[in-house]
Short mmCIF file of C-alpha atoms (C1' of nucleotides) in Angstrom, two decimals:
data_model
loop_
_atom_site.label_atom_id
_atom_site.label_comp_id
_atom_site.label_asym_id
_atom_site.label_seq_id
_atom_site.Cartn_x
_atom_site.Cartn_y
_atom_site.Cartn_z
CA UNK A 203 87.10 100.08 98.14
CA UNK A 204 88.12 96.99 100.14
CA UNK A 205 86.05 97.76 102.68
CA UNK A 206 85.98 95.57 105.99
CA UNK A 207 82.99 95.24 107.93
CA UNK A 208 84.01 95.70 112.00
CA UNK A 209 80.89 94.98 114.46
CA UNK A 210 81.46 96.37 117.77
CA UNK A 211 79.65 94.98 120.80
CA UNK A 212 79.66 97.93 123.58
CA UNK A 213 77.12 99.36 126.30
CA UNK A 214 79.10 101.71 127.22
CA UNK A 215 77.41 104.39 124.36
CA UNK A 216 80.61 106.76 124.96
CA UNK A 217 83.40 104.37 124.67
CA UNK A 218 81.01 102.65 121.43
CA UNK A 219 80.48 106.22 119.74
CA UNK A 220 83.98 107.14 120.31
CA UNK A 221 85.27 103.68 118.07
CA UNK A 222 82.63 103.57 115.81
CA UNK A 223 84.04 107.22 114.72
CA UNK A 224 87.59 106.49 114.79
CA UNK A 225 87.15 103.29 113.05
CA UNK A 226 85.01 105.05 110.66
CA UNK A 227 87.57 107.39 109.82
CA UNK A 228 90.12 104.98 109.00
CA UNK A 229 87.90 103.29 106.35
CA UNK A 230 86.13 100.78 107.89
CA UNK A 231 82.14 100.16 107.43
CA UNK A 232 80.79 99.83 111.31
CA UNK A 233 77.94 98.25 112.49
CA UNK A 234 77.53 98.57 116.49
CA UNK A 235 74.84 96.36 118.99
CA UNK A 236 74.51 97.70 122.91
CA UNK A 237 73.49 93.94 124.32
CA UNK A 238 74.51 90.59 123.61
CA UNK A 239 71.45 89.70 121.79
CA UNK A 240 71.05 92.53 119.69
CA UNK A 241 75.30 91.63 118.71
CA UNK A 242 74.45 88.40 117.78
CA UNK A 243 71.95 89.04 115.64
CA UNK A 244 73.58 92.05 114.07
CA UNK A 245 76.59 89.48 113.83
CA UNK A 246 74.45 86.99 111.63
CA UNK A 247 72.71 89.59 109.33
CA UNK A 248 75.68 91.27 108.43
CA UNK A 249 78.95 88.76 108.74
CA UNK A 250 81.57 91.23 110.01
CA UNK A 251 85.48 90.72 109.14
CA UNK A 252 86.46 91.57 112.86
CA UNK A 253 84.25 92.09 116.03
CA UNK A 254 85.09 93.94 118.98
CA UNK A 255 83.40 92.51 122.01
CA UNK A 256 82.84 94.38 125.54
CA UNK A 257 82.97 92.25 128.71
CA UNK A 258 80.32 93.08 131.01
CA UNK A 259 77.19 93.19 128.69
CA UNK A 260 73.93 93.83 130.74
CA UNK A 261 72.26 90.74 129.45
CA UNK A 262 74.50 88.31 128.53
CA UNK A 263 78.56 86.51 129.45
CA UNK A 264 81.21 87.67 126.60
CA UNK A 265 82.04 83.81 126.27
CA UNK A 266 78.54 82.54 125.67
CA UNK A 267 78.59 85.22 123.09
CA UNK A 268 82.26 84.49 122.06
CA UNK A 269 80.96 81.08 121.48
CA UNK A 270 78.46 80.97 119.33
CA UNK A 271 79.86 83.45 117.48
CA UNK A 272 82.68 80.28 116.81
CA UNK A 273 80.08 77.88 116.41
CA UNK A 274 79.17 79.78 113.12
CA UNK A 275 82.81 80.92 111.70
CA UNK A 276 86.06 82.02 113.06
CA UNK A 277 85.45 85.67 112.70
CA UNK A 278 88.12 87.40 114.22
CA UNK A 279 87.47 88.81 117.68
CA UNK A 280 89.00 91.24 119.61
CA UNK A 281 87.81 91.35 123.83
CA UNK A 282 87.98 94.61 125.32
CA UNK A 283 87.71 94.67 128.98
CA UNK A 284 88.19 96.63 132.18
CA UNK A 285 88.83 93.87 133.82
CA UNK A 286 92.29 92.03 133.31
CA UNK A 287 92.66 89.25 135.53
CA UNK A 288 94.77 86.35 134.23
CA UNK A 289 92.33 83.85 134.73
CA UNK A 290 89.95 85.54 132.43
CA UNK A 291 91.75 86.51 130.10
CA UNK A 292 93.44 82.42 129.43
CA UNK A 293 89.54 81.24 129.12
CA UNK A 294 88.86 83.64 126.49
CA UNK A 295 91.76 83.37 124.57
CA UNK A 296 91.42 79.87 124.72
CA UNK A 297 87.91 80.05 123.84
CA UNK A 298 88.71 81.25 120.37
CA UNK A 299 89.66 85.46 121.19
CA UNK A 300 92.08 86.33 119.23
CA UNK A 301 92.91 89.25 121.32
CA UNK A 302 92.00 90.81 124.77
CA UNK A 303 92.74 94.98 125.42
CA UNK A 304 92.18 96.05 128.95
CA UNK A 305 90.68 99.55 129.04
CA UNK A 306 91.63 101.94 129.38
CA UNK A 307 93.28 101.26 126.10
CA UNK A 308 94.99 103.25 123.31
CA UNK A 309 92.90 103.73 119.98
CA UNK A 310 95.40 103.70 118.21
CA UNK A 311 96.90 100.55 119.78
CA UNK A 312 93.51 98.95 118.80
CA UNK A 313 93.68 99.98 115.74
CA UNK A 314 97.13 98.52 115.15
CA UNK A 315 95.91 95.15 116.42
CA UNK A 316 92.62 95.46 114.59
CA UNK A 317 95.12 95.46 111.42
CA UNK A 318 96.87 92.51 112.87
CA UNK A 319 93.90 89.93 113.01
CA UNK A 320 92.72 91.30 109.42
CA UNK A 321 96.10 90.48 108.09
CA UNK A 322 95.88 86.88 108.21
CA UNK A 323 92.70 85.51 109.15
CA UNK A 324 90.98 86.48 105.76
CA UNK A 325 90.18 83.96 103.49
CA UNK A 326 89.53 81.28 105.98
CA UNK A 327 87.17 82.50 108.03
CA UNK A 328 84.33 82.25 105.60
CA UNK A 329 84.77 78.66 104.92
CA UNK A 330 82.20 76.68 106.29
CA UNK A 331 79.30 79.30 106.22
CA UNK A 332 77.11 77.61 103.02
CA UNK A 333 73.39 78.98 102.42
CA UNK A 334 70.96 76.14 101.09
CA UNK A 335 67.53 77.49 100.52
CA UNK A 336 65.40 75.07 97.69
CA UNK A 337 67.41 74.53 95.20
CA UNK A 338 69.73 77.24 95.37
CA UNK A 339 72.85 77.08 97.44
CA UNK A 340 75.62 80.01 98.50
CA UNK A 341 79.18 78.88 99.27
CA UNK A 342 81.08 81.22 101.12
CA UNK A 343 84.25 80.07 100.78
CA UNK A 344 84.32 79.54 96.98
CA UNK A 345 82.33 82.52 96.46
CA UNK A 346 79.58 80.25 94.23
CA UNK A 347 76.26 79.98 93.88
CA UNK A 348 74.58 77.23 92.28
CA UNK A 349 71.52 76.21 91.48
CA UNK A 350 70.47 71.87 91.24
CA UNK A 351 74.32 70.98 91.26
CA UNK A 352 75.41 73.89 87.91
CA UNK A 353 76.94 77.06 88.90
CA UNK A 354 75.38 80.05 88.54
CA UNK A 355 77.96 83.28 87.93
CA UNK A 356 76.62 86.68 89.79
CA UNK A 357 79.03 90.01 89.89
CA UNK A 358 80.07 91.34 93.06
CA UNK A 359 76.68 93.31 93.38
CA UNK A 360 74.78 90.88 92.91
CA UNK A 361 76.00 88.35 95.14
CA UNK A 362 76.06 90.44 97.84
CA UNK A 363 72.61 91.50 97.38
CA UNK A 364 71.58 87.90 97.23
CA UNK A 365 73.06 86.77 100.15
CA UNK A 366 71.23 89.52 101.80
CA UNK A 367 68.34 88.42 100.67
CA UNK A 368 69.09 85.08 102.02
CA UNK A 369 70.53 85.32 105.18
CA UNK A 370 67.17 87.42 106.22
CA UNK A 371 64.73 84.53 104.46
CA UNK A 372 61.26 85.65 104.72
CA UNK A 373 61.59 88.97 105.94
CA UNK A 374 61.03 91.95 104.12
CA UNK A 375 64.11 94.10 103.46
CA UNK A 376 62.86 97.48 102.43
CA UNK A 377 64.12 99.33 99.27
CA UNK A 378 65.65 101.53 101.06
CA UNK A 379 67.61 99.13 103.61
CA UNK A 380 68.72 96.86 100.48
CA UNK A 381 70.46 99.70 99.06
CA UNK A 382 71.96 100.84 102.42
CA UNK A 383 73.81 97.58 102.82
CA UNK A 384 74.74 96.52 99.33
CA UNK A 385 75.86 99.78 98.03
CA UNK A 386 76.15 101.55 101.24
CA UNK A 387 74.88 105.02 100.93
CA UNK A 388 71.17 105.96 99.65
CA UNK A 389 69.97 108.29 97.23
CA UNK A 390 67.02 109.69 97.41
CA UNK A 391 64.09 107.72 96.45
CA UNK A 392 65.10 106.28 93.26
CA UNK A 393 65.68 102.78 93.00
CA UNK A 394 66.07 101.62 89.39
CA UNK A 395 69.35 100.63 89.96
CA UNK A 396 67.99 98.23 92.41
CA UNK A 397 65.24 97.00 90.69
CA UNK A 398 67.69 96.14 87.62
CA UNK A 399 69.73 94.44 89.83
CA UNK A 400 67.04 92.13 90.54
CA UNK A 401 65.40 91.37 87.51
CA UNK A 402 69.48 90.20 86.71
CA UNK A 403 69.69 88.23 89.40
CA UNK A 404 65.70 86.54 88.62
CA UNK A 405 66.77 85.92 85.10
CA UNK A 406 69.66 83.95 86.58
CA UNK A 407 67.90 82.08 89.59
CA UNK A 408 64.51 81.75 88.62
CA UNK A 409 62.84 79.28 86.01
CA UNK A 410 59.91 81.77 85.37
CA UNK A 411 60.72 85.80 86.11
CA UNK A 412 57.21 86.11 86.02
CA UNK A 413 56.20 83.86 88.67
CA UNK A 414 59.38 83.68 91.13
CA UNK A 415 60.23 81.50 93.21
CA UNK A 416 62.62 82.89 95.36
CA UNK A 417 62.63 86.71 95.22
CA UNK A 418 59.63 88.23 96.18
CA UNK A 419 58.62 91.38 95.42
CA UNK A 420 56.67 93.49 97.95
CA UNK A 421 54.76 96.06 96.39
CA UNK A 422 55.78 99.42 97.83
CA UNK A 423 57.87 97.79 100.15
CA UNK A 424 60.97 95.68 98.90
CA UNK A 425 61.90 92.53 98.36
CA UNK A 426 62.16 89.34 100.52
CA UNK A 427 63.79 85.78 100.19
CA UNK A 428 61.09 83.13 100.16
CA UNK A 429 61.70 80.99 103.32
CA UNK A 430 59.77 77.93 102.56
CA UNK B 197 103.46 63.70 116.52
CA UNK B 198 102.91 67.33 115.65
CA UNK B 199 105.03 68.79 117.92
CA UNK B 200 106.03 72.24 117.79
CA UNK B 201 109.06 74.52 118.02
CA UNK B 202 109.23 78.51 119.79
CA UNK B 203 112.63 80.38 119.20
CA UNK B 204 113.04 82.47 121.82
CA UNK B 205 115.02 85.31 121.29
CA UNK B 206 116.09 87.00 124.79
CA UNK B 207 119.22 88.41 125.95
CA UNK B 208 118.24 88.31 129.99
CA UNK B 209 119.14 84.58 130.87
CA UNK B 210 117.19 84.31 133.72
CA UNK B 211 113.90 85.15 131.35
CA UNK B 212 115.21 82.96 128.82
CA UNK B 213 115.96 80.60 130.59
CA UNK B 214 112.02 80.68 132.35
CA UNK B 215 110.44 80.77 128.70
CA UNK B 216 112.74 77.91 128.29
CA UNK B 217 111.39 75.68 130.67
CA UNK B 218 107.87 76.94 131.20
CA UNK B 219 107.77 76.29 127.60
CA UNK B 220 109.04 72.55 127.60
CA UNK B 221 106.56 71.89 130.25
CA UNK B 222 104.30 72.63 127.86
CA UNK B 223 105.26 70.45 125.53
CA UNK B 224 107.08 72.37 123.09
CA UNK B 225 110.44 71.98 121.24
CA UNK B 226 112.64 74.95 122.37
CA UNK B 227 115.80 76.58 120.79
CA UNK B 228 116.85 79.90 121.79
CA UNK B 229 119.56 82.59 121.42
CA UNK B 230 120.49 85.63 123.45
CA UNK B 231 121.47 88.13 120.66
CA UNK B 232 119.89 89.19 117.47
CA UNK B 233 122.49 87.49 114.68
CA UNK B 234 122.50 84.10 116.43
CA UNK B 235 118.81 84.29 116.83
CA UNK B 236 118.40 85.37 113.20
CA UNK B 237 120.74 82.29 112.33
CA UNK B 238 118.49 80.06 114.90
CA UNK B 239 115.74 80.55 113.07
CA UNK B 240 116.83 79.93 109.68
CA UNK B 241 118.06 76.75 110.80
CA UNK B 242 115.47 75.11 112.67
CA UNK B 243 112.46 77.08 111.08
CA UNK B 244 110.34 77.21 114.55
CA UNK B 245 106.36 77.43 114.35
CA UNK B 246 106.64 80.70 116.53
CA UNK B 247 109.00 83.43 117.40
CA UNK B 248 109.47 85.41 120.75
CA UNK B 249 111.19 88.42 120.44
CA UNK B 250 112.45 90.45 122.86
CA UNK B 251 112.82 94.19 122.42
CA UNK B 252 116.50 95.77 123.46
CA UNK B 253 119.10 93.09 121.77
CA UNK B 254 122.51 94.12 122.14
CA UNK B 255 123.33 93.74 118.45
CA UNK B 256 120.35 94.79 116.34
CA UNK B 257 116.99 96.58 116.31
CA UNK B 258 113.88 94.66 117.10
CA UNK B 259 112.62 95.42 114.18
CA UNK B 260 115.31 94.63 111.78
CA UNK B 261 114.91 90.98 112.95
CA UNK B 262 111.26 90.79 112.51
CA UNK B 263 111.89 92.18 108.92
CA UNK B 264 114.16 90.07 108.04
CA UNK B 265 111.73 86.81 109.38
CA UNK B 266 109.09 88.86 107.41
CA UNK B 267 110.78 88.03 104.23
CA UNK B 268 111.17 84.58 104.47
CA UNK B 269 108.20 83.64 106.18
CA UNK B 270 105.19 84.51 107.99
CA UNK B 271 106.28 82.98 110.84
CA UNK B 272 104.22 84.32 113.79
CA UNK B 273 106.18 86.72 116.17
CA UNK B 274 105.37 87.39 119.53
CA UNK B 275 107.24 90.54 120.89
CA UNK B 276 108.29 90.94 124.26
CA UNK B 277 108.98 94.52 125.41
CA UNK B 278 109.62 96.20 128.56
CA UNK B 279 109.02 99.63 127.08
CA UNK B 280 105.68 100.49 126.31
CA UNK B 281 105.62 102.88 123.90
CA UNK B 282 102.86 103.36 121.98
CA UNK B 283 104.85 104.24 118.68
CA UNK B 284 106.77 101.12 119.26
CA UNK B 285 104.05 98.85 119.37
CA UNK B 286 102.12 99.96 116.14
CA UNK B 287 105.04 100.46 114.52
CA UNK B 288 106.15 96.72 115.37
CA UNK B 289 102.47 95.52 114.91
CA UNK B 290 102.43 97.40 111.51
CA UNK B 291 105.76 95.73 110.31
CA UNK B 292 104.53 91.77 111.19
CA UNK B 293 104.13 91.27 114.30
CA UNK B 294 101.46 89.23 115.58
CA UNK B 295 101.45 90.40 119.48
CA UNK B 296 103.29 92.65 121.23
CA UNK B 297 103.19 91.98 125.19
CA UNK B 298 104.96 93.73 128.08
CA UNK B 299 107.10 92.60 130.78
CA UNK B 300 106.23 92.04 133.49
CA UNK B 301 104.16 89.57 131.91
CA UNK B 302 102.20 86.66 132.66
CA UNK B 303 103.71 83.43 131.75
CA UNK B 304 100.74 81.91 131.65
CA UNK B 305 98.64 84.65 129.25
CA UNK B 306 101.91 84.28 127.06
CA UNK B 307 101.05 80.67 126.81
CA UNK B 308 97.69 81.28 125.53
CA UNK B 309 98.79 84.16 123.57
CA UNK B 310 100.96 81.33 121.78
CA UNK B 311 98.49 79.17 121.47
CA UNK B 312 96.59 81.84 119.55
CA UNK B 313 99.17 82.77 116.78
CA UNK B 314 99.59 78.89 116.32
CA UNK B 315 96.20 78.60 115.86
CA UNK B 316 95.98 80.77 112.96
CA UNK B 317 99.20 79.67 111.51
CA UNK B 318 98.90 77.93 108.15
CA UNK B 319 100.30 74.56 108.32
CA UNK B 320 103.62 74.76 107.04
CA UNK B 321 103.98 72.04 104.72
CA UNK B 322 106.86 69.44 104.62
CA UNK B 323 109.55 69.69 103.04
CA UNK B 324 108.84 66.63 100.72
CA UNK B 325 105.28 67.26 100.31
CA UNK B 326 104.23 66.99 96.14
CA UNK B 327 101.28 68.57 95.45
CA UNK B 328 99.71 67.95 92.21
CA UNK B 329 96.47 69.18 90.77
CA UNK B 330 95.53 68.52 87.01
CA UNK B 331 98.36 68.56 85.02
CA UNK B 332 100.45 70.76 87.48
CA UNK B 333 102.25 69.46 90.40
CA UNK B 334 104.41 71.00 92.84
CA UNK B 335 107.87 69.81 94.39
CA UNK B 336 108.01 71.67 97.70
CA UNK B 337 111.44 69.84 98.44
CA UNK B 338 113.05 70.95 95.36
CA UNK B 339 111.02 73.78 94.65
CA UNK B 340 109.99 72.78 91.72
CA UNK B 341 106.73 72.86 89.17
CA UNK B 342 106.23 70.88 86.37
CA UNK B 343 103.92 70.02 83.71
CA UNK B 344 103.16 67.31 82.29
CA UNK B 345 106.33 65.89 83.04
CA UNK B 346 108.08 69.07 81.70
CA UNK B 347 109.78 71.23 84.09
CA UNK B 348 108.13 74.59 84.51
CA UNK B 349 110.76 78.19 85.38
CA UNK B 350 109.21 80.29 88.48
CA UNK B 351 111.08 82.86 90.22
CA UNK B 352 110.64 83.00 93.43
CA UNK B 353 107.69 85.15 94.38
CA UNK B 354 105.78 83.13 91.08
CA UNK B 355 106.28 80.01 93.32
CA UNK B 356 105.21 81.62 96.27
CA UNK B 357 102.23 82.88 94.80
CA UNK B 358 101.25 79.72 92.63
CA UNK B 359 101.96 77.62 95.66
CA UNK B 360 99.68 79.94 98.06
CA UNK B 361 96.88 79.29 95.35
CA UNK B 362 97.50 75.73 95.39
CA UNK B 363 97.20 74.75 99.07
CA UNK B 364 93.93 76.65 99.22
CA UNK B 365 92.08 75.07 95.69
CA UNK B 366 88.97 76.12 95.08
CA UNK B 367 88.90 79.07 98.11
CA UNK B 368 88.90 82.16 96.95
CA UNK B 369 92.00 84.24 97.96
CA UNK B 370 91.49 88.09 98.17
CA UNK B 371 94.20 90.23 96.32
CA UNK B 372 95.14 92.24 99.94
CA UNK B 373 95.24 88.42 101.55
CA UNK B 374 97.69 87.24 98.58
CA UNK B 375 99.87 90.37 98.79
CA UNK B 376 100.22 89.68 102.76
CA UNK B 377 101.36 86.37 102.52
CA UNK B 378 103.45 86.73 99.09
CA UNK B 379 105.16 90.03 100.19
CA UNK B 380 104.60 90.50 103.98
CA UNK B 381 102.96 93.85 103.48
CA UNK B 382 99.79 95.70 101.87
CA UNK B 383 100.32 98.76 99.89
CA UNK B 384 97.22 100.96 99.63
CA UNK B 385 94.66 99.57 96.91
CA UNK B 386 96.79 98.54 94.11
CA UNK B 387 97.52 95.30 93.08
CA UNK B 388 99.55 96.26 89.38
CA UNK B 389 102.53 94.22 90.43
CA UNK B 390 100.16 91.11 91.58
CA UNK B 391 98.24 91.25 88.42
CA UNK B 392 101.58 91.06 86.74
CA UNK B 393 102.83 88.47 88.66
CA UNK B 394 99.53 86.38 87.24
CA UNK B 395 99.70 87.24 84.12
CA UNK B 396 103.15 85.67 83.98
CA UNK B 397 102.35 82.75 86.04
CA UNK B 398 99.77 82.00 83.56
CA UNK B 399 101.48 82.41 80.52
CA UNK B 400 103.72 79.60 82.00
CA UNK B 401 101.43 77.33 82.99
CA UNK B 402 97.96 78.02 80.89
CA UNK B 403 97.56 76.45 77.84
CA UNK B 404 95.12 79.33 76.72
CA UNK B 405 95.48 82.51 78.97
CA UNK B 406 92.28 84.18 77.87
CA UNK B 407 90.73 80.68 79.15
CA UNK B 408 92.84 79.58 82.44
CA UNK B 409 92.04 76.04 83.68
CA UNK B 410 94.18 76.51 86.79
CA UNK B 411 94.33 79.83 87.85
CA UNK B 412 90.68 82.18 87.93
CA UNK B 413 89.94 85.08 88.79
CA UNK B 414 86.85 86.21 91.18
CA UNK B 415 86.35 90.11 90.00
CA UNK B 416 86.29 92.49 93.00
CA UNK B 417 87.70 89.70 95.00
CA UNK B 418 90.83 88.00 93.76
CA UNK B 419 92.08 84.69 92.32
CA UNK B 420 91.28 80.84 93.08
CA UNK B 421 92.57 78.06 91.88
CA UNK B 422 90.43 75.32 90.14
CA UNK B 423 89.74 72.48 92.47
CA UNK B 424 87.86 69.60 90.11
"C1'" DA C 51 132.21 95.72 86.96
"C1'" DT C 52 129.17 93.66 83.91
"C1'" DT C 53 125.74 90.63 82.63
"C1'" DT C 54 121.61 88.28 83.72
"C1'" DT C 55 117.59 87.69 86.15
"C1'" DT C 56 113.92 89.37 88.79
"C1'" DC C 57 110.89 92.83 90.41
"C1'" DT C 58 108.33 97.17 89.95
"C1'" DT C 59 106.00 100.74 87.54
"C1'" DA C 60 103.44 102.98 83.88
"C1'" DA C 61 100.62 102.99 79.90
"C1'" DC C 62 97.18 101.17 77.31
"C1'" DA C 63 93.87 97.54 75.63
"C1'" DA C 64 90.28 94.41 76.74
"C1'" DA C 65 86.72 92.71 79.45
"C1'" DA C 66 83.40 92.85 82.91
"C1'" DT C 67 80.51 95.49 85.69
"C1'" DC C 68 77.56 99.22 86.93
"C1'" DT C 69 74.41 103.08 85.80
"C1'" DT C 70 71.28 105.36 83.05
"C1'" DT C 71 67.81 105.77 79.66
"C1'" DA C 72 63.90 104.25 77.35
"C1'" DT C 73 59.92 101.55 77.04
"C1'" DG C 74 56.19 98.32 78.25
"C1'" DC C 75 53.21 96.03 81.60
"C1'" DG C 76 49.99 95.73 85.20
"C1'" DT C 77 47.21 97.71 88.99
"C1'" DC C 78 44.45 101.03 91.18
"C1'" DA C 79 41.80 105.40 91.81
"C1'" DC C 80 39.05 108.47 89.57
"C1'" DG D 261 38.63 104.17 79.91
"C1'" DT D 262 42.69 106.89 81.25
"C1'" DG D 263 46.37 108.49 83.69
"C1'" DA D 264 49.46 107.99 87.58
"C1'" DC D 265 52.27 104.96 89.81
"C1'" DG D 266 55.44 101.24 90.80
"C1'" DC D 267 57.75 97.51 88.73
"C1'" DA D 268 60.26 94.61 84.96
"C1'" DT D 269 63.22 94.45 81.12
"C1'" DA D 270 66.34 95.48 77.40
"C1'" DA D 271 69.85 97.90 75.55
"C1'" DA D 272 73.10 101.72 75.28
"C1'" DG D 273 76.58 104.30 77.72
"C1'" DA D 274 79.90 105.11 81.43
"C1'" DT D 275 82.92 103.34 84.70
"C1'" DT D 276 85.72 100.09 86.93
"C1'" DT D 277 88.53 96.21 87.00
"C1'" DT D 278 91.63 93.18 84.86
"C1'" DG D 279 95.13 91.62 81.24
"C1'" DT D 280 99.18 92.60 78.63
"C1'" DT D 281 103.24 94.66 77.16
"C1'" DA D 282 107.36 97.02 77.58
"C1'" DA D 283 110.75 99.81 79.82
"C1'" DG D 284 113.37 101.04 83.78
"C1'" DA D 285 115.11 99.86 88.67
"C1'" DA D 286 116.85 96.65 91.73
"C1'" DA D 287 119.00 92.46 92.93
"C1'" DA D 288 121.65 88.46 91.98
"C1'" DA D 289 125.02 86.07 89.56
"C1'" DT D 290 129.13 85.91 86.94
#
DNA sequence: ATTTTTCTTAACAAAATCTTTATGCGTCAC
DNA sequence: GTGACGCATAAAGATTTTGTTAAGAAAAAT
């Protein structure tokens, strides 16, 4: 019901297949990346609550990627390493980690400190993300979308499947990918729910729901954010 | 300026009495006590920013203490243990605590595991801060609420609540974040009791409770209270 | 020990949200 | 054209979430 998004950065396909499981089973949604890059971007489509990050990526330093990850929000993140020297571990605490676990490490341990971070690092760490595409603008923080300066009231729904929308402008999220992430299972191949989701949201957003403006619809395809 | 006080609680002087000084070299304010009672008593007087607890007291069980902090504050504990149980540690984690390290331990990654629980640490406010917000306004000194000049009745975890709402107006607080700070623990999806606790809150302080001004609630998500 | 206050729980009503059903519109292949 | 297909929309129905009340349990005060 509550359910917490945890992004776990991990080459090691064992160790990342073994926590995506266990997290799955105690309730968590999981999203997982292999390299830095991939992390990051997986980190700014789908705005975990927590990430788990892996020292020792092929391609890039965990503190570049602790970073920018900071840069954008102060997501909660939890190092995991097999190294544990001292020095290390002081830069990147001090570089915004809110944790560091030295493998080999107990699950449930992790688990238990997963909890911890969650507890109290949850309504802040949305704050300062705000979407402004055209007129329309998302606040994070305040949970509000408005369009020229008035508010415009969406259910749960249909916020989050507008902020999909928008933080992917201009590319085309298939039917099947929308209803992945907002609801998160599919059915098969029927997608009215969707599609009266969006004519909601149009009727809210757009001046004409016959020409819009801002949700595009891709015949056969899906829908995408216009990203002019 | 802002400077900042640890309580350490330790029976072994010689580690004590290390914390003590590393700690002041630091640049913090120190008080510290060497069993559980006259640590418990420690805190309530001075009210540090941060707690270290050591596991093993002569007097009481670790967690006993942390409970007891638990209910007055969220004052971030740190607990220092030379067993290593795994039990231990979730179970402490699980009842507050906000890091659990082992001895032998590095003073300095203690440091910067300090530095990271009083960087998530709400600002606790003064004790004469007023906070007032339309028609409402909040006496932390005397623990008081009034409005319009008339006095306002909470009980305690009303004022708790009400004044959790008001130092965050206009951010949207989720009902699991509210029940952490307001009770120091989440029960399992269900919020009865904090929908209560609104729906008396309001019927104190809204004029019209089908039509709050102050306090408004974000379906799915939780409450906020009105920032204009 | 008894009264008062506060907190928790359960039951139900009310409101908001989500899903389904029905229907119409436009496009494209035949 | 016409029929199949995908999409848009409205409105009814089902479900979920929230608000309210009241009664019992727990805690605090007397």
């Amino acid at each position: 019901m509550n359910e917490q998004t945890v992004l776990i950065i991990e080459d090691d396909k064992p160790i990342n297949n073994f926590l995506s499981i266990s997290l799955n089973a105690s309730g968590y949604r999981v999203c997982s990346a292999e390299t830095g890059v991939s992390g990051l971007s997986e980190y700014f489509s789908n705005r975990p609550d927590v990430v788990l990050l892996d020292l020792g990526l092929p391609d890039m330093e965990g503190v570049q990627i602790l970073r920018q990850i900071r840069e954008a929000a102060a997501t909660p993140v939890i190092i995991l390493s097999a190294r544990g020297q001292e020095r290390e571990k002081i830069a990147l605490l001090d570089a915004g980690a809110d944790d560091y676990v030295t493998k080999p490490f107990s699950a449930n341990e992790l688990m238990a400190r997963i909890r911890v971070v969650l507890r109290h690092s949850l309504p802040e760490w949305k704050e300062d993300e705000v979407i402004a595409i055209g007129d329309l603008s998302v606040d994070f923080g305040r949970r509000r979308v408005s369009l020229r300066q008035s508010e415009v009231h969406l259910t749960p729904l249909e916020f989050k499947m507008l902020t999909l929308l928008m933080r992917n402008p201009g590319k085309v999220l298939t039917h099947r990918y929308i209803q992945q992430e907002v609801w998160g299972y599919e059915t098969d191949d029927d997608y009215q729910t969707l599609r009266v989701f969006m004519a909601n949201i149009r009727r809210k957003i757009e001046a004409d729901t016959s020409k819009p403006r801002y949700i595009i619809t891709e015949m056969g395809v899906g829908y995408r954010f216009a990203d002019e």
